[in-house]
C-alpha positions as YAML, in Angstrom:
chain: A
units: angstrom
residues:
- id: 1
  name: MET
  ca: [0.00, 0.00, 0.00]
- id: 2
  name: VAL
  ca: [1.30, 3.45, -0.89]
- id: 3
  name: ARG
  ca: [1.51, 6.05, 1.83]
- id: 4
  name: VAL
  ca: [-0.36, 9.31, 1.47]
- id: 5
  name: LYS
  ca: [2.01, 12.20, 0.81]
- id: 6
  name: ARG
  ca: [1.05, 15.58, 2.17]
- id: 7
  name: ARG
  ca: [2.07, 19.18, 1.59]
- id: 8
  name: HIS
  ca: [2.05, 21.89, 4.25]
- id: 9
  name: VAL
  ca: [1.55, 25.62, 3.86]
- id: 10
  name: LEU
  ca: [2.59, 28.14, 6.51]
- id: 11
  name: PHE
  ca: [0.84, 31.47, 6.15]
- id: 12
  name: LYS
  ca: [0.10, 34.72, 7.93]
- id: 13
  name: PHE
  ca: [-3.16, 36.63, 8.15]
- id: 14
  name: VAL
  ca: [-2.83, 40.31, 7.26]
- id: 15
  name: THR
  ca: [-5.51, 42.38, 8.96]
- id: 16
  name: SER
  ca: [-6.10, 46.10, 9.49]
- id: 17
  name: ASP
  ca: [-4.97, 45.83, 13.12]
- id: 18
  name: PRO
  ca: [-1.83, 43.65, 13.33]
- id: 19
  name: PHE
  ca: [-1.53, 43.88, 17.12]
- id: 20
  name: SER
  ca: [-4.92, 42.52, 18.18]
- id: 21
  name: GLU
  ca: [-6.06, 38.92, 18.24]
- id: 22
  name: LEU
  ca: [-7.80, 37.47, 15.22]
- id: 23
  name: PRO
  ca: [-11.58, 37.84, 15.44]
- id: 24
  name: PHE
  ca: [-12.27, 34.50, 13.69]
- id: 25
  name: ASP
  ca: [-11.56, 30.85, 14.40]
- id: 26
  name: GLU
  ca: [-10.33, 27.76, 12.52]
- id: 27
  name: LYS
  ca: [-13.75, 26.74, 11.22]
- id: 28
  name: GLN
  ca: [-14.30, 30.12, 9.59]
- id: 29
  name: VAL
  ca: [-10.86, 29.97, 7.96]
- id: 30
  name: LEU
  ca: [-11.55, 26.52, 6.50]
- id: 31
  name: ALA
  ca: [-14.98, 27.65, 5.28]
- id: 32
  name: ALA
  ca: [-13.46, 30.71, 3.55]
- id: 33
  name: ILE
  ca: [-10.75, 28.63, 1.87]
- id: 34
  name: ARG
  ca: [-13.25, 26.00, 0.73]
- id: 35
  name: SER
  ca: [-15.61, 28.60, -0.70]
- id: 36
  name: ARG
  ca: [-12.77, 30.30, -2.62]
- id: 37
  name: VAL
  ca: [-11.61, 26.93, -3.99]
- id: 38
  name: HIS
  ca: [-15.16, 26.20, -5.11]
- id: 39
  name: GLU
  ca: [-15.43, 29.61, -6.83]
- id: 40
  name: LEU
  ca: [-12.13, 29.21, -8.67]
- id: 41
  name: HIS
  ca: [-11.90, 25.47, -9.41]
- id: 42
  name: GLY
  ca: [-15.49, 24.29, -9.20]
- id: 43
  name: ASP
  ca: [-16.74, 20.98, -7.86]
- id: 44
  name: PHE
  ca: [-13.63, 19.09, -8.97]
- id: 45
  name: GLY
  ca: [-11.29, 21.38, -6.99]
- id: 46
  name: LEU
  ca: [-13.48, 21.33, -3.92]
- id: 47
  name: GLY
  ca: [-13.91, 17.55, -4.08]
- id: 48
  name: SER
  ca: [-10.19, 16.93, -4.37]
- id: 49
  name: LEU
  ca: [-9.41, 19.12, -1.33]
- id: 50
  name: LEU
  ca: [-12.45, 18.51, 0.83]
- id: 51
  name: MET
  ca: [-11.35, 15.50, 2.87]
- id: 52
  name: SER
  ca: [-7.62, 16.23, 2.99]
- id: 53
  name: LEU
  ca: [-7.63, 19.88, 4.10]
- id: 54
  name: HIS
  ca: [-6.67, 20.28, 7.78]
- id: 55
  name: ILE
  ca: [-5.40, 23.11, 9.96]
- id: 56
  name: LYS
  ca: [-2.47, 21.82, 12.00]
- id: 57
  name: LYS
  ca: [-1.55, 25.05, 13.82]
- id: 58
  name: PHE
  ca: [-3.63, 28.18, 14.33]
- id: 59
  name: ASP
  ca: [-2.43, 31.03, 16.53]
- id: 60
  name: LYS
  ca: [-4.77, 33.97, 17.00]
- id: 61
  name: ARG
  ca: [-2.15, 36.11, 18.71]
- id: 62
  name: THR
  ca: [0.63, 35.86, 16.12]
- id: 63
  name: HIS
  ca: [-1.77, 35.62, 13.12]
- id: 64
  name: ILE
  ca: [-0.02, 32.49, 11.82]
- id: 65
  name: ALA
  ca: [-1.53, 29.20, 10.66]
- id: 66
  name: LEU
  ca: [-0.23, 25.92, 9.24]
- id: 67
  name: ILE
  ca: [-2.50, 24.03, 6.89]
- id: 68
  name: SER
  ca: [-1.98, 20.67, 5.22]
- id: 69
  name: CYS
  ca: [-3.49, 18.78, 2.30]
- id: 70
  name: ARG
  ca: [-2.64, 15.83, 0.06]
- id: 71
  name: ARG
  ca: [0.11, 16.30, -2.50]
- id: 72
  name: GLU
  ca: [-2.05, 16.03, -5.63]
- id: 73
  name: PRO
  ca: [-4.45, 18.96, -4.98]
- id: 74
  name: ALA
  ca: [-1.77, 21.17, -3.39]
- id: 75
  name: ARG
  ca: [-1.54, 23.29, -6.54]
- id: 76
  name: ILE
  ca: [-5.28, 24.02, -6.29]
- id: 77
  name: LEU
  ca: [-4.81, 25.15, -2.70]
- id: 78
  name: MET
  ca: [-1.79, 27.31, -3.60]
- id: 79
  name: THR
  ca: [-3.69, 29.15, -6.32]
- id: 80
  name: SER
  ca: [-6.70, 29.77, -4.07]
- id: 81
  name: LEU
  ca: [-5.03, 30.95, -0.84]
- id: 82
  name: PRO
  ca: [-3.80, 34.39, -2.00]
- id: 83
  name: LEU
  ca: [-7.27, 35.20, -3.33]
- id: 84
  name: VAL
  ca: [-9.02, 34.75, 0.02]
- id: 85
  name: ASN
  ca: [-9.86, 38.32, 1.05]
- id: 86
  name: LYS
  ca: [-12.69, 37.85, 3.52]
- id: 87
  name: ILE
  ca: [-13.05, 35.42, 6.41]
- id: 88
  name: GLY
  ca: [-16.54, 35.52, 7.80]
- id: 89
  name: PRO
  ca: [-17.55, 39.19, 8.03]
- id: 90
  name: HIS
  ca: [-13.93, 40.33, 8.50]
- id: 91
  name: ILE
  ca: [-11.69, 41.63, 5.73]
- id: 92
  name: CYS
  ca: [-8.37, 39.80, 5.79]
- id: 93
  name: THR
  ca: [-5.74, 38.65, 3.30]
- id: 94
  name: ILE
  ca: [-3.39, 35.70, 3.43]
- id: 95
  name: GLN
  ca: [0.37, 36.02, 2.97]
- id: 96
  name: MET
  ca: [2.07, 32.68, 2.30]
- id: 97
  name: LEU
  ca: [5.36, 32.21, 4.14]
- id: 98
  name: LYS
  ca: [6.45, 28.64, 3.35]
- id: 99
  name: PHE
  ca: [5.34, 25.68, 1.25]
- id: 100
  name: SER
  ca: [6.91, 22.37, 2.26]
- id: 101
  name: GLY
  ca: [6.60, 18.62, 2.31]
- id: 102
  name: THR
  ca: [7.11, 18.28, 6.07]
- id: 103
  name: ILE
  ca: [5.76, 20.00, 9.14]
- id: 104
  name: ARG
  ca: [9.25, 19.98, 10.60]
- id: 105
  name: SER
  ca: [10.68, 22.27, 7.91]
- id: 106
  name: CYS
  ca: [7.72, 24.63, 8.27]
- id: 107
  name: LEU
  ca: [8.31, 24.87, 12.02]
- id: 108
  name: LYS
  ca: [12.05, 25.45, 11.47]
- id: 109
  name: PHE
  ca: [11.19, 28.29, 9.13]
- id: 110
  name: LEU
  ca: [8.73, 29.63, 11.71]
- id: 111
  name: THR
  ca: [11.41, 29.83, 14.40]
- id: 112
  name: SER
  ca: [13.75, 31.70, 12.05]
- id: 113
  name: TYR
  ca: [10.84, 33.96, 11.05]
- id: 114
  name: TYR
  ca: [10.15, 34.78, 14.72]
- id: 115
  name: GLU
  ca: [13.85, 35.50, 15.31]
- id: 116
  name: HIS
  ca: [13.92, 37.85, 12.33]
- id: 117
  name: GLU
  ca: [10.75, 39.60, 13.55]
- id: 118
  name: ASN
  ca: [12.23, 40.03, 17.04]
- id: 119
  name: LYS
  ca: [15.43, 41.55, 15.63]
- id: 120
  name: SER
  ca: [13.44, 44.05, 13.57]
- id: 121
  name: ILE
  ca: [11.59, 45.38, 16.64]
- id: 122
  name: LYS
  ca: [13.30, 48.46, 18.00]
- id: 123
  name: VAL
  ca: [13.18, 49.00, 21.75]
- id: 124
  name: ILE
  ca: [12.83, 52.60, 22.85]
...
């Protein structure tokens, strides 16, 4: 039996207020992504992603999420994510940070991303 290969996407939510917590939850994010996939790729795109799309990490405070899907429909997901501009009633865009085959490499990138963000903050 062949193992199921997955792809992982690390992304950041860009909102009007970057210092407050996100006003939406994981279910609303998945619903917004699924609706955008359905608009762009139709029933075939939605059907190929429907059962394999999962949020692995979701942090309301840092505005970062890690999402995974099977390898075959990953291109459908990648073309749909940047076009999500509304999650629930809130206006929000998605900025992709890393696309990888393992969660481990995404988390390594996330630690280096946090270090870079901490160095860019100037203390008065």
